[in-house]
mmCIF file with all atom_site columns, C-alpha atoms in Angstrom:
data_model
loop_
_atom_site.group_PDB
_atom_site.id
_atom_site.type_symbol
_atom_site.label_atom_id
_atom_site.label_alt_id
_atom_site.label_comp_id
_atom_site.label_asym_id
_atom_site.label_entity_id
_atom_site.label_seq_id
_atom_site.pdbx_PDB_ins_code
_atom_site.Cartn_x
_atom_site.Cartn_y
_atom_site.Cartn_z
_atom_site.occupancy
_atom_site.B_iso_or_equiv
_atom_site.pdbx_formal_charge
_atom_site.auth_seq_id
_atom_site.auth_comp_id
_atom_site.auth_asym_id
_atom_site.auth_atom_id
_atom_site.pdbx_PDB_model_num
ATOM 1   C CA . MET A 1 1   ? -131.726 -111.053 -93.423  1.00 78.00 ? 1   MET A CA 1
ATOM 2   C CA . LYS A 1 2   ? -131.729 -111.784 -96.723  1.00 82.00 ? 2   LYS A CA 1
ATOM 3   C CA . THR A 1 3   ? -130.462 -114.652 -99.278  1.00 82.00 ? 3   THR A CA 1
ATOM 4   C CA . LYS A 1 4   ? -130.602 -113.607 -103.051 1.00 83.00 ? 4   LYS A CA 1
ATOM 5   C CA . ASN A 1 5   ? -134.382 -111.999 -103.785 1.00 86.00 ? 5   ASN A CA 1
ATOM 6   C CA . ARG A 1 6   ? -135.482 -113.616 -100.720 1.00 90.00 ? 6   ARG A CA 1
ATOM 7   C CA . VAL A 1 7   ? -136.027 -111.959 -96.779  1.00 90.00 ? 7   VAL A CA 1
ATOM 8   C CA . SER A 1 8   ? -136.108 -115.014 -94.030  1.00 88.00 ? 8   SER A CA 1
ATOM 9   C CA . GLY A 1 9   ? -136.322 -111.747 -90.928  1.00 88.00 ? 9   GLY A CA 1
ATOM 10  C CA . ILE A 1 10  ? -134.252 -109.545 -89.454  1.00 88.00 ? 10  ILE A CA 1
ATOM 11  C CA . VAL A 1 11  ? -130.879 -109.231 -87.451  1.00 87.00 ? 11  VAL A CA 1
ATOM 12  C CA . THR A 1 12  ? -131.309 -106.402 -84.175  1.00 85.00 ? 12  THR A CA 1
ATOM 13  C CA . THR A 1 13  ? -128.244 -103.830 -83.216  1.00 79.00 ? 13  THR A CA 1
ATOM 14  C CA . GLY A 1 14  ? -127.520 -106.677 -80.428  1.00 75.00 ? 14  GLY A CA 1
ATOM 15  C CA . ILE A 1 15  ? -126.432 -109.243 -83.113  1.00 82.00 ? 15  ILE A CA 1
ATOM 16  C CA . GLU A 1 16  ? -130.102 -111.119 -82.474  1.00 87.00 ? 16  GLU A CA 1
ATOM 17  C CA . ARG A 1 17  ? -131.568 -113.030 -85.197  1.00 89.00 ? 17  ARG A CA 1
ATOM 18  C CA . HIS A 1 18  ? -135.570 -113.267 -85.923  1.00 88.00 ? 18  HIS A CA 1
ATOM 19  C CA . SER A 1 19  ? -136.989 -115.299 -88.002  1.00 90.00 ? 19  SER A CA 1
ATOM 20  C CA . ALA A 1 20  ? -139.814 -114.354 -89.998  1.00 89.00 ? 20  ALA A CA 1
ATOM 21  C CA . HIS A 1 21  ? -142.288 -115.519 -93.009  1.00 90.00 ? 21  HIS A CA 1
ATOM 22  C CA . LEU A 1 22  ? -142.809 -111.469 -93.763  1.00 90.00 ? 22  LEU A CA 1
ATOM 23  C CA . VAL A 1 23  ? -141.046 -108.618 -92.839  1.00 92.00 ? 23  VAL A CA 1
ATOM 24  C CA . LEU A 1 24  ? -142.645 -105.420 -92.496  1.00 92.00 ? 24  LEU A CA 1
ATOM 25  C CA . LEU A 1 25  ? -140.661 -102.179 -93.490  1.00 92.00 ? 25  LEU A CA 1
ATOM 26  C CA . ALA A 1 26  ? -142.338 -99.283  -91.076  1.00 92.00 ? 26  ALA A CA 1
ATOM 27  C CA . CYS A 1 27  ? -139.445 -97.183  -90.215  1.00 92.00 ? 27  CYS A CA 1
ATOM 28  C CA . GLY A 1 28  ? -141.033 -93.737  -90.653  1.00 91.00 ? 28  GLY A CA 1
ATOM 29  C CA . GLY A 1 29  ? -137.706 -91.491  -91.560  1.00 91.00 ? 29  GLY A CA 1
ATOM 30  C CA . TRP A 1 30  ? -135.375 -94.403  -91.599  1.00 92.00 ? 30  TRP A CA 1
ATOM 31  C CA . THR A 1 31  ? -136.872 -96.066  -94.358  1.00 93.00 ? 31  THR A CA 1
ATOM 32  C CA . PRO A 1 32  ? -134.749 -94.581  -97.633  1.00 90.00 ? 32  PRO A CA 1
ATOM 33  C CA . SER A 1 33  ? -131.929 -95.600  -96.352  1.00 90.00 ? 33  SER A CA 1
ATOM 34  C CA . LEU A 1 34  ? -132.746 -99.269  -94.751  1.00 89.00 ? 34  LEU A CA 1
ATOM 35  C CA . LEU A 1 35  ? -134.362 -99.843  -98.074  1.00 90.00 ? 35  LEU A CA 1
ATOM 36  C CA . PRO A 1 36  ? -132.609 -97.791  -100.697 1.00 88.00 ? 36  PRO A CA 1
ATOM 37  C CA . GLU A 1 37  ? -134.594 -99.322  -103.914 1.00 88.00 ? 37  GLU A CA 1
ATOM 38  C CA . ALA A 1 38  ? -137.178 -96.527  -102.176 1.00 88.00 ? 38  ALA A CA 1
ATOM 39  C CA . GLU A 1 39  ? -135.171 -94.132  -102.248 1.00 84.00 ? 39  GLU A CA 1
ATOM 40  C CA . ASN A 1 40  ? -137.073 -92.440  -105.640 1.00 88.00 ? 40  ASN A CA 1
ATOM 41  C CA . LEU A 1 41  ? -140.250 -92.600  -103.724 1.00 92.00 ? 41  LEU A CA 1
ATOM 42  C CA . LEU A 1 42  ? -139.721 -91.001  -100.742 1.00 93.00 ? 42  LEU A CA 1
ATOM 43  C CA . GLU A 1 43  ? -137.106 -88.788  -99.105  1.00 92.00 ? 43  GLU A CA 1
ATOM 44  C CA . THR A 1 44  ? -136.267 -88.234  -95.416  1.00 92.00 ? 44  THR A CA 1
ATOM 45  C CA . THR A 1 45  ? -137.018 -84.388  -94.552  1.00 90.00 ? 45  THR A CA 1
ATOM 46  C CA . GLY A 1 46  ? -136.758 -82.394  -91.552  1.00 87.00 ? 46  GLY A CA 1
ATOM 47  C CA . GLY A 1 47  ? -139.458 -80.412  -90.430  1.00 86.00 ? 47  GLY A CA 1
ATOM 48  C CA . ARG A 1 48  ? -138.571 -77.745  -87.441  1.00 87.00 ? 48  ARG A CA 1
ATOM 49  C CA . VAL A 1 49  ? -140.830 -77.551  -83.766  1.00 90.00 ? 49  VAL A CA 1
ATOM 50  C CA . LEU A 1 50  ? -140.027 -74.901  -81.167  1.00 90.00 ? 50  LEU A CA 1
ATOM 51  C CA . SER A 1 51  ? -140.955 -75.642  -77.468  1.00 92.00 ? 51  SER A CA 1
ATOM 52  C CA . ILE A 1 52  ? -142.218 -72.234  -75.366  1.00 93.00 ? 52  ILE A CA 1
ATOM 53  C CA . GLN A 1 53  ? -142.472 -73.083  -71.726  1.00 94.00 ? 53  GLN A CA 1
ATOM 54  C CA . LEU A 1 54  ? -145.237 -70.775  -70.027  1.00 96.00 ? 54  LEU A CA 1
ATOM 55  C CA . PRO A 1 55  ? -144.134 -69.971  -65.892  1.00 95.00 ? 55  PRO A CA 1
ATOM 56  C CA . PRO A 1 56  ? -145.927 -71.712  -63.686  1.00 94.00 ? 56  PRO A CA 1
ATOM 57  C CA . ASN A 1 57  ? -147.346 -67.720  -62.381  1.00 95.00 ? 57  ASN A CA 1
ATOM 58  C CA . ARG A 1 58  ? -148.289 -66.954  -65.595  1.00 95.00 ? 58  ARG A CA 1
ATOM 59  C CA . LYS A 1 59  ? -151.544 -67.992  -65.259  1.00 96.00 ? 59  LYS A CA 1
ATOM 60  C CA . ASP A 1 60  ? -152.987 -65.560  -68.000  1.00 96.00 ? 60  ASP A CA 1
ATOM 61  C CA . LEU A 1 61  ? -150.831 -67.445  -70.578  1.00 97.00 ? 61  LEU A CA 1
ATOM 62  C CA . TRP A 1 62  ? -151.669 -70.661  -68.671  1.00 98.00 ? 62  TRP A CA 1
ATOM 63  C CA . ASP A 1 63  ? -155.112 -70.201  -69.579  1.00 98.00 ? 63  ASP A CA 1
ATOM 64  C CA . LYS A 1 64  ? -154.920 -68.178  -73.242  1.00 97.00 ? 64  LYS A CA 1
ATOM 65  C CA . TYR A 1 65  ? -153.057 -71.397  -74.735  1.00 97.00 ? 65  TYR A CA 1
ATOM 66  C CA . SER A 1 66  ? -154.990 -73.957  -72.983  1.00 98.00 ? 66  SER A CA 1
ATOM 67  C CA . GLU A 1 67  ? -156.912 -76.911  -75.194  1.00 96.00 ? 67  GLU A CA 1
ATOM 68  C CA . GLU A 1 68  ? -160.072 -74.994  -74.091  1.00 97.00 ? 68  GLU A CA 1
ATOM 69  C CA . ASN A 1 69  ? -159.480 -71.290  -75.088  1.00 98.00 ? 69  ASN A CA 1
ATOM 70  C CA . PHE A 1 70  ? -156.632 -71.883  -77.862  1.00 97.00 ? 70  PHE A CA 1
ATOM 71  C CA . PRO A 1 71  ? -157.046 -74.585  -81.479  1.00 95.00 ? 71  PRO A CA 1
ATOM 72  C CA . VAL A 1 72  ? -154.787 -76.664  -83.231  1.00 94.00 ? 72  VAL A CA 1
ATOM 73  C CA . TRP A 1 73  ? -153.303 -74.353  -86.111  1.00 94.00 ? 73  TRP A CA 1
ATOM 74  C CA . SER A 1 74  ? -151.727 -73.933  -89.231  1.00 91.00 ? 74  SER A CA 1
ATOM 75  C CA . TRP A 1 75  ? -151.355 -71.178  -91.159  1.00 90.00 ? 75  TRP A CA 1
ATOM 76  C CA . ASN A 1 76  ? -150.485 -70.700  -95.085  1.00 86.00 ? 76  ASN A CA 1
ATOM 77  C CA . MET A 1 77  ? -149.255 -73.720  -95.379  1.00 80.00 ? 77  MET A CA 1
ATOM 78  C CA . GLY A 1 78  ? -148.823 -73.507  -99.382  1.00 76.00 ? 78  GLY A CA 1
ATOM 79  C CA . SER A 1 79  ? -147.476 -70.047  -99.181  1.00 76.00 ? 79  SER A CA 1
ATOM 80  C CA . TYR A 1 80  ? -143.590 -70.097  -98.739  1.00 82.00 ? 80  TYR A CA 1
ATOM 81  C CA . LYS A 1 81  ? -141.846 -69.193  -101.975 1.00 78.00 ? 81  LYS A CA 1
ATOM 82  C CA . VAL A 1 82  ? -138.459 -66.915  -100.773 1.00 79.00 ? 82  VAL A CA 1
ATOM 83  C CA . PRO A 1 83  ? -136.262 -67.490  -98.451  1.00 81.00 ? 83  PRO A CA 1
ATOM 84  C CA . GLY A 1 84  ? -135.744 -64.672  -96.223  1.00 80.00 ? 84  GLY A CA 1
ATOM 85  C CA . GLU A 1 85  ? -138.470 -62.560  -97.633  1.00 82.00 ? 85  GLU A CA 1
ATOM 86  C CA . SER A 1 86  ? -141.549 -65.242  -97.334  1.00 83.00 ? 86  SER A CA 1
ATOM 87  C CA . ILE A 1 87  ? -143.512 -66.267  -94.409  1.00 85.00 ? 87  ILE A CA 1
ATOM 88  C CA . GLY A 1 88  ? -145.579 -69.222  -94.540  1.00 85.00 ? 88  GLY A CA 1
ATOM 89  C CA . GLY A 1 89  ? -145.839 -73.219  -93.575  1.00 89.00 ? 89  GLY A CA 1
ATOM 90  C CA . ILE A 1 90  ? -146.556 -73.036  -90.722  1.00 92.00 ? 90  ILE A CA 1
ATOM 91  C CA . TYR A 1 91  ? -148.620 -74.166  -87.320  1.00 93.00 ? 91  TYR A CA 1
ATOM 92  C CA . GLY A 1 92  ? -149.011 -75.317  -83.966  1.00 95.00 ? 92  GLY A CA 1
ATOM 93  C CA . MET A 1 93  ? -150.990 -76.506  -80.697  1.00 94.00 ? 93  MET A CA 1
ATOM 94  C CA . PRO A 1 94  ? -152.425 -76.115  -77.749  1.00 97.00 ? 94  PRO A CA 1
ATOM 95  C CA . ARG A 1 95  ? -150.476 -75.864  -74.218  1.00 97.00 ? 95  ARG A CA 1
ATOM 96  C CA . THR A 1 96  ? -149.477 -79.353  -73.294  1.00 97.00 ? 96  THR A CA 1
ATOM 97  C CA . PRO A 1 97  ? -150.457 -80.505  -69.634  1.00 97.00 ? 97  PRO A CA 1
ATOM 98  C CA . GLU A 1 98  ? -146.587 -79.657  -68.178  1.00 96.00 ? 98  GLU A CA 1
ATOM 99  C CA . GLY A 1 99  ? -147.683 -75.348  -69.982  1.00 96.00 ? 99  GLY A CA 1
ATOM 100 C CA . VAL A 1 100 ? -145.521 -75.923  -72.904  1.00 95.00 ? 100 VAL A CA 1
ATOM 101 C CA . VAL A 1 101 ? -146.320 -74.110  -76.349  1.00 96.00 ? 101 VAL A CA 1
ATOM 102 C CA . LYS A 1 102 ? -145.272 -75.467  -79.429  1.00 95.00 ? 102 LYS A CA 1
ATOM 103 C CA . VAL A 1 103 ? -144.835 -73.947  -82.691  1.00 95.00 ? 103 VAL A CA 1
ATOM 104 C CA . ALA A 1 104 ? -143.032 -75.710  -85.710  1.00 92.00 ? 104 ALA A CA 1
ATOM 105 C CA . PHE A 1 105 ? -142.301 -74.674  -89.750  1.00 90.00 ? 105 PHE A CA 1
ATOM 106 C CA . ARG A 1 106 ? -142.979 -76.779  -92.756  1.00 87.00 ? 106 ARG A CA 1
ATOM 107 C CA . GLY A 1 107 ? -142.904 -74.759  -94.924  1.00 83.00 ? 107 GLY A CA 1
ATOM 108 C CA . ALA A 1 108 ? -139.264 -75.629  -96.392  1.00 82.00 ? 108 ALA A CA 1
ATOM 109 C CA . LYS A 1 109 ? -137.754 -79.156  -96.128  1.00 79.00 ? 109 LYS A CA 1
ATOM 110 C CA . TRP A 1 110 ? -134.461 -79.792  -94.880  1.00 82.00 ? 110 TRP A CA 1
ATOM 111 C CA . THR A 1 111 ? -133.142 -83.307  -95.872  1.00 85.00 ? 111 THR A CA 1
ATOM 112 C CA . SER A 1 112 ? -129.200 -84.893  -94.145  1.00 84.00 ? 112 SER A CA 1
ATOM 113 C CA . TYR A 1 113 ? -127.959 -87.682  -96.587  1.00 84.00 ? 113 TYR A CA 1
ATOM 114 C CA . THR A 1 114 ? -125.891 -90.479  -96.556  1.00 85.00 ? 114 THR A CA 1
ATOM 115 C CA . ARG A 1 115 ? -124.504 -92.760  -98.843  1.00 83.00 ? 115 ARG A CA 1
ATOM 116 C CA . HIS A 1 116 ? -125.242 -96.025  -99.369  1.00 82.00 ? 116 HIS A CA 1
ATOM 117 C CA . THR A 1 117 ? -122.091 -98.549  -99.068  1.00 77.00 ? 117 THR A CA 1
ATOM 118 C CA . SER A 1 118 ? -121.939 -100.371 -101.714 1.00 76.00 ? 118 SER A CA 1
ATOM 119 C CA . THR A 1 119 ? -122.418 -98.222  -104.895 1.00 80.00 ? 119 THR A CA 1
ATOM 120 C CA . GLY A 1 120 ? -122.520 -95.139  -103.137 1.00 81.00 ? 120 GLY A CA 1
ATOM 121 C CA . GLU A 1 121 ? -126.269 -93.751  -104.012 1.00 83.00 ? 121 GLU A CA 1
ATOM 122 C CA . ALA A 1 122 ? -127.340 -90.707  -102.040 1.00 86.00 ? 122 ALA A CA 1
ATOM 123 C CA . LEU A 1 123 ? -129.808 -91.869  -99.056  1.00 88.00 ? 123 LEU A CA 1
ATOM 124 C CA . SER A 1 124 ? -131.994 -89.490  -97.324  1.00 89.00 ? 124 SER A CA 1
ATOM 125 C CA . TYR A 1 125 ? -131.841 -90.138  -93.207  1.00 87.00 ? 125 TYR A CA 1
ATOM 126 C CA . PRO A 1 126 ? -133.188 -88.925  -89.940  1.00 90.00 ? 126 PRO A CA 1
ATOM 127 C CA . GLU A 1 127 ? -130.167 -86.339  -88.665  1.00 84.00 ? 127 GLU A CA 1
ATOM 128 C CA . THR A 1 128 ? -131.016 -86.965  -85.130  1.00 81.00 ? 128 THR A CA 1
ATOM 129 C CA . GLY A 1 129 ? -127.759 -86.750  -82.793  1.00 75.00 ? 129 GLY A CA 1
ATOM 130 C CA . THR A 1 130 ? -128.641 -82.622  -83.450  1.00 73.00 ? 130 THR A CA 1
ATOM 131 C CA . ASP A 1 131 ? -131.017 -79.749  -81.423  1.00 71.00 ? 131 ASP A CA 1
ATOM 132 C CA . GLN A 1 132 ? -129.907 -77.250  -83.992  1.00 76.00 ? 132 GLN A CA 1
ATOM 133 C CA . ILE A 1 133 ? -132.673 -75.805  -86.213  1.00 79.00 ? 133 ILE A CA 1
ATOM 134 C CA . PRO A 1 134 ? -132.013 -73.390  -89.775  1.00 84.00 ? 134 PRO A CA 1
ATOM 135 C CA . ALA A 1 135 ? -131.442 -69.830  -89.385  1.00 87.00 ? 135 ALA A CA 1
ATOM 136 C CA . GLU A 1 136 ? -134.561 -70.001  -91.960  1.00 88.00 ? 136 GLU A CA 1
ATOM 137 C CA . ALA A 1 137 ? -136.953 -71.369  -89.962  1.00 88.00 ? 137 ALA A CA 1
ATOM 138 C CA . MET A 1 138 ? -135.841 -69.287  -86.777  1.00 88.00 ? 138 MET A CA 1
ATOM 139 C CA . ARG A 1 139 ? -136.651 -65.973  -88.936  1.00 90.00 ? 139 ARG A CA 1
ATOM 140 C CA . VAL A 1 140 ? -140.080 -67.690  -90.399  1.00 91.00 ? 140 VAL A CA 1
ATOM 141 C CA . ILE A 1 141 ? -141.312 -68.448  -86.586  1.00 90.00 ? 141 ILE A CA 1
ATOM 142 C CA . ARG A 1 142 ? -140.387 -65.517  -85.077  1.00 90.00 ? 142 ARG A CA 1
ATOM 143 C CA . THR A 1 143 ? -141.479 -63.109  -87.292  1.00 91.00 ? 143 THR A CA 1
ATOM 144 C CA . PHE A 1 144 ? -144.803 -65.018  -87.181  1.00 92.00 ? 144 PHE A CA 1
ATOM 145 C CA . VAL A 1 145 ? -144.833 -65.655  -83.383  1.00 92.00 ? 145 VAL A CA 1
ATOM 146 C CA . ALA A 1 146 ? -144.423 -61.482  -83.333  1.00 92.00 ? 146 ALA A CA 1
ATOM 147 C CA . GLU A 1 147 ? -147.051 -60.541  -84.924  1.00 91.00 ? 147 GLU A CA 1
ATOM 148 C CA . ASN A 1 148 ? -149.699 -63.147  -83.954  1.00 93.00 ? 148 ASN A CA 1
ATOM 149 C CA . MET A 1 149 ? -148.486 -64.123  -80.195  1.00 93.00 ? 149 MET A CA 1
ATOM 150 C CA . PRO A 1 150 ? -146.229 -61.935  -78.703  1.00 94.00 ? 150 PRO A CA 1
ATOM 151 C CA . ASP A 1 151 ? -146.380 -62.627  -75.332  1.00 93.00 ? 151 ASP A CA 1
ATOM 152 C CA . LEU A 1 152 ? -144.542 -66.235  -76.177  1.00 93.00 ? 152 LEU A CA 1
ATOM 153 C CA . LEU A 1 153 ? -141.529 -64.101  -77.059  1.00 87.00 ? 153 LEU A CA 1
ATOM 154 C CA . GLU A 1 154 ? -140.240 -62.839  -73.634  1.00 84.00 ? 154 GLU A CA 1
ATOM 155 C CA . LEU A 1 155 ? -140.661 -66.499  -72.560  1.00 85.00 ? 155 LEU A CA 1
ATOM 156 C CA . ASP A 1 156 ? -137.883 -69.330  -72.243  1.00 76.00 ? 156 ASP A CA 1
ATOM 157 C CA . LEU A 1 157 ? -137.156 -71.502  -75.126  1.00 76.00 ? 157 LEU A CA 1
ATOM 158 C CA . SER A 1 158 ? -137.431 -75.158  -73.501  1.00 76.00 ? 158 SER A CA 1
ATOM 159 C CA . ASN A 1 159 ? -136.683 -76.807  -76.069  1.00 80.00 ? 159 ASN A CA 1
ATOM 160 C CA . CYS A 1 160 ? -135.629 -76.584  -80.250  1.00 84.00 ? 160 CYS A CA 1
ATOM 161 C CA . ARG A 1 161 ? -135.215 -79.841  -82.916  1.00 84.00 ? 161 ARG A CA 1
ATOM 162 C CA . LEU A 1 162 ? -136.123 -81.354  -86.137  1.00 84.00 ? 162 LEU A CA 1
ATOM 163 C CA . CYS A 1 163 ? -139.010 -83.375  -86.416  1.00 87.00 ? 163 CYS A CA 1
ATOM 164 C CA . TRP A 1 164 ? -138.481 -86.146  -89.736  1.00 89.00 ? 164 TRP A CA 1
ATOM 165 C CA . TYR A 1 165 ? -140.899 -86.707  -91.971  1.00 90.00 ? 165 TYR A CA 1
ATOM 166 C CA . THR A 1 166 ? -140.761 -89.367  -94.498  1.00 93.00 ? 166 THR A CA 1
ATOM 167 C CA . ASP A 1 167 ? -142.734 -87.250  -97.753  1.00 91.00 ? 167 ASP A CA 1
ATOM 168 C CA . SER A 1 168 ? -143.360 -89.650  -100.908 1.00 92.00 ? 168 SER A CA 1
ATOM 169 C CA . VAL A 1 169 ? -143.404 -88.244  -104.417 1.00 89.00 ? 169 VAL A CA 1
ATOM 170 C CA . ASP A 1 170 ? -146.981 -87.500  -104.800 1.00 90.00 ? 170 ASP A CA 1
ATOM 171 C CA . ASN A 1 171 ? -147.522 -87.321  -100.762 1.00 87.00 ? 171 ASN A CA 1
ATOM 172 C CA . SER A 1 172 ? -149.210 -90.432  -101.088 1.00 89.00 ? 172 SER A CA 1
ATOM 173 C CA . PHE A 1 173 ? -148.758 -93.721  -98.585  1.00 92.00 ? 173 PHE A CA 1
ATOM 174 C CA . LEU A 1 174 ? -146.441 -96.398  -100.170 1.00 92.00 ? 174 LEU A CA 1
ATOM 175 C CA . ILE A 1 175 ? -147.684 -99.289  -99.031  1.00 92.00 ? 175 ILE A CA 1
ATOM 176 C CA . ASP A 1 176 ? -146.715 -102.675 -101.293 1.00 90.00 ? 176 ASP A CA 1
ATOM 177 C CA . TYR A 1 177 ? -144.570 -105.473 -101.653 1.00 90.00 ? 177 TYR A CA 1
ATOM 178 C CA . VAL A 1 178 ? -140.812 -104.535 -102.364 1.00 90.00 ? 178 VAL A CA 1
ATOM 179 C CA . PRO A 1 179 ? -140.301 -105.775 -106.577 1.00 89.00 ? 179 PRO A CA 1
ATOM 180 C CA . GLY A 1 180 ? -137.795 -108.233 -107.111 1.00 89.00 ? 180 GLY A CA 1
ATOM 181 C CA . THR A 1 181 ? -137.458 -109.655 -102.898 1.00 90.00 ? 181 THR A CA 1
ATOM 182 C CA . GLU A 1 182 ? -140.464 -111.544 -101.135 1.00 90.00 ? 182 GLU A CA 1
ATOM 183 C CA . GLY A 1 183 ? -140.867 -111.568 -97.970  1.00 89.00 ? 183 GLY A CA 1
ATOM 184 C CA . LEU A 1 184 ? -141.220 -107.839 -97.311  1.00 92.00 ? 184 LEU A CA 1
ATOM 185 C CA . VAL A 1 185 ? -143.683 -105.751 -97.615  1.00 92.00 ? 185 VAL A CA 1
ATOM 186 C CA . VAL A 1 186 ? -143.061 -101.662 -97.290  1.00 93.00 ? 186 VAL A CA 1
ATOM 187 C CA . ALA A 1 187 ? -145.661 -99.228  -95.351  1.00 92.00 ? 187 ALA A CA 1
ATOM 188 C CA . SER A 1 188 ? -143.911 -96.042  -95.462  1.00 93.00 ? 188 SER A CA 1
ATOM 189 C CA . GLY A 1 189 ? -144.988 -92.157  -96.236  1.00 91.00 ? 189 GLY A CA 1
ATOM 190 C CA . GLY A 1 190 ? -146.865 -90.475  -94.053  1.00 90.00 ? 190 GLY A CA 1
ATOM 191 C CA . SER A 1 191 ? -145.554 -87.054  -95.714  1.00 86.00 ? 191 SER A CA 1
ATOM 192 C CA . GLY A 1 192 ? -146.488 -85.344  -92.556  1.00 84.00 ? 192 GLY A CA 1
ATOM 193 C CA . HIS A 1 193 ? -150.418 -86.545  -92.486  1.00 84.00 ? 193 HIS A CA 1
ATOM 194 C CA . GLY A 1 194 ? -150.572 -90.152  -91.946  1.00 85.00 ? 194 GLY A CA 1
ATOM 195 C CA . PHE A 1 195 ? -151.334 -89.911  -88.304  1.00 83.00 ? 195 PHE A CA 1
ATOM 196 C CA . LYS A 1 196 ? -154.864 -88.629  -89.545  1.00 84.00 ? 196 LYS A CA 1
ATOM 197 C CA . PHE A 1 197 ? -155.090 -92.175  -91.152  1.00 88.00 ? 197 PHE A CA 1
ATOM 198 C CA . LEU A 1 198 ? -153.980 -94.439  -88.345  1.00 86.00 ? 198 LEU A CA 1
ATOM 199 C CA . PRO A 1 199 ? -157.410 -95.876  -87.939  1.00 91.00 ? 199 PRO A CA 1
ATOM 200 C CA . VAL A 1 200 ? -157.526 -97.371  -91.038  1.00 88.00 ? 200 VAL A CA 1
ATOM 201 C CA . LEU A 1 201 ? -153.315 -97.613  -92.470  1.00 88.00 ? 201 LEU A CA 1
ATOM 202 C CA . GLY A 1 202 ? -153.793 -101.267 -91.129  1.00 89.00 ? 202 GLY A CA 1
ATOM 203 C CA . GLU A 1 203 ? -156.364 -102.648 -93.595  1.00 89.00 ? 203 GLU A CA 1
ATOM 204 C CA . HIS A 1 204 ? -155.143 -101.335 -96.672  1.00 88.00 ? 204 HIS A CA 1
ATOM 205 C CA . ILE A 1 205 ? -151.385 -103.202 -95.063  1.00 88.00 ? 205 ILE A CA 1
ATOM 206 C CA . VAL A 1 206 ? -154.090 -106.261 -94.200  1.00 89.00 ? 206 VAL A CA 1
ATOM 207 C CA . ASP A 1 207 ? -154.912 -106.083 -98.441  1.00 88.00 ? 207 ASP A CA 1
ATOM 208 C CA . VAL A 1 208 ? -150.860 -106.452 -99.315  1.00 86.00 ? 208 VAL A CA 1
ATOM 209 C CA . ARG A 1 209 ? -150.389 -109.499 -97.020  1.00 83.00 ? 209 ARG A CA 1
ATOM 210 C CA . GLU A 1 210 ? -153.893 -111.144 -98.291  1.00 83.00 ? 210 GLU A CA 1
ATOM 211 C CA . GLU A 1 211 ? -154.328 -110.090 -101.692 1.00 82.00 ? 211 GLU A CA 1
ATOM 212 C CA . GLY A 1 212 ? -150.926 -109.277 -102.869 1.00 76.00 ? 212 GLY A CA 1
ATOM 213 C CA . HIS A 1 213 ? -152.380 -105.336 -103.754 1.00 72.00 ? 213 HIS A CA 1
ATOM 214 C CA . SER A 1 214 ? -153.489 -102.231 -102.288 1.00 71.00 ? 214 SER A CA 1
ATOM 215 C CA . LEU A 1 215 ? -154.245 -99.006  -103.207 1.00 71.00 ? 215 LEU A CA 1
ATOM 216 C CA . TYR A 1 216 ? -151.119 -97.753  -102.512 1.00 64.00 ? 216 TYR A CA 1
#
């Protein structure tokens, strides 16, 4: 809900209107397409995640990949350079209670774009309607798993998907009033590591609300 340079609330998909003195836009990967002013600072990118289901009768694998025996890990996060050749930018975690082991590739970033309805400007957004991942991501993950976790290759792939991030130009957060617009604060730019800062992010958002500025 915007009149000239003032935001006064939101309209939901159900056409319900919710008035507010201050609107906080913290919409993850949807932020650039909802707030075109942020497109030069934020970009929505897709990481690739493979989920592998451990068979119920393979107690050896359930033990091996349990959180007691298998760490959260990452490998050569900055080493992916040449598509078709490089192996790097990979991470993963122990099995879930349901026996799912996740391995992901973040070395390259895939982006989907839509167009601003008025200006035609390209705006990045999360393409959530697909469960396919790029062939290059599959190559990197399969090559790594074959060498380091070969017992997973013989198992069923229970799910593959894109995990959407909101990357800022310098991997720092974007927490601020939107210039030229009253009543609107944006909090975004998690850049793949925002989860680590969850306990302290709130105070910086409050700084913007109460003092008009923050470090970000």
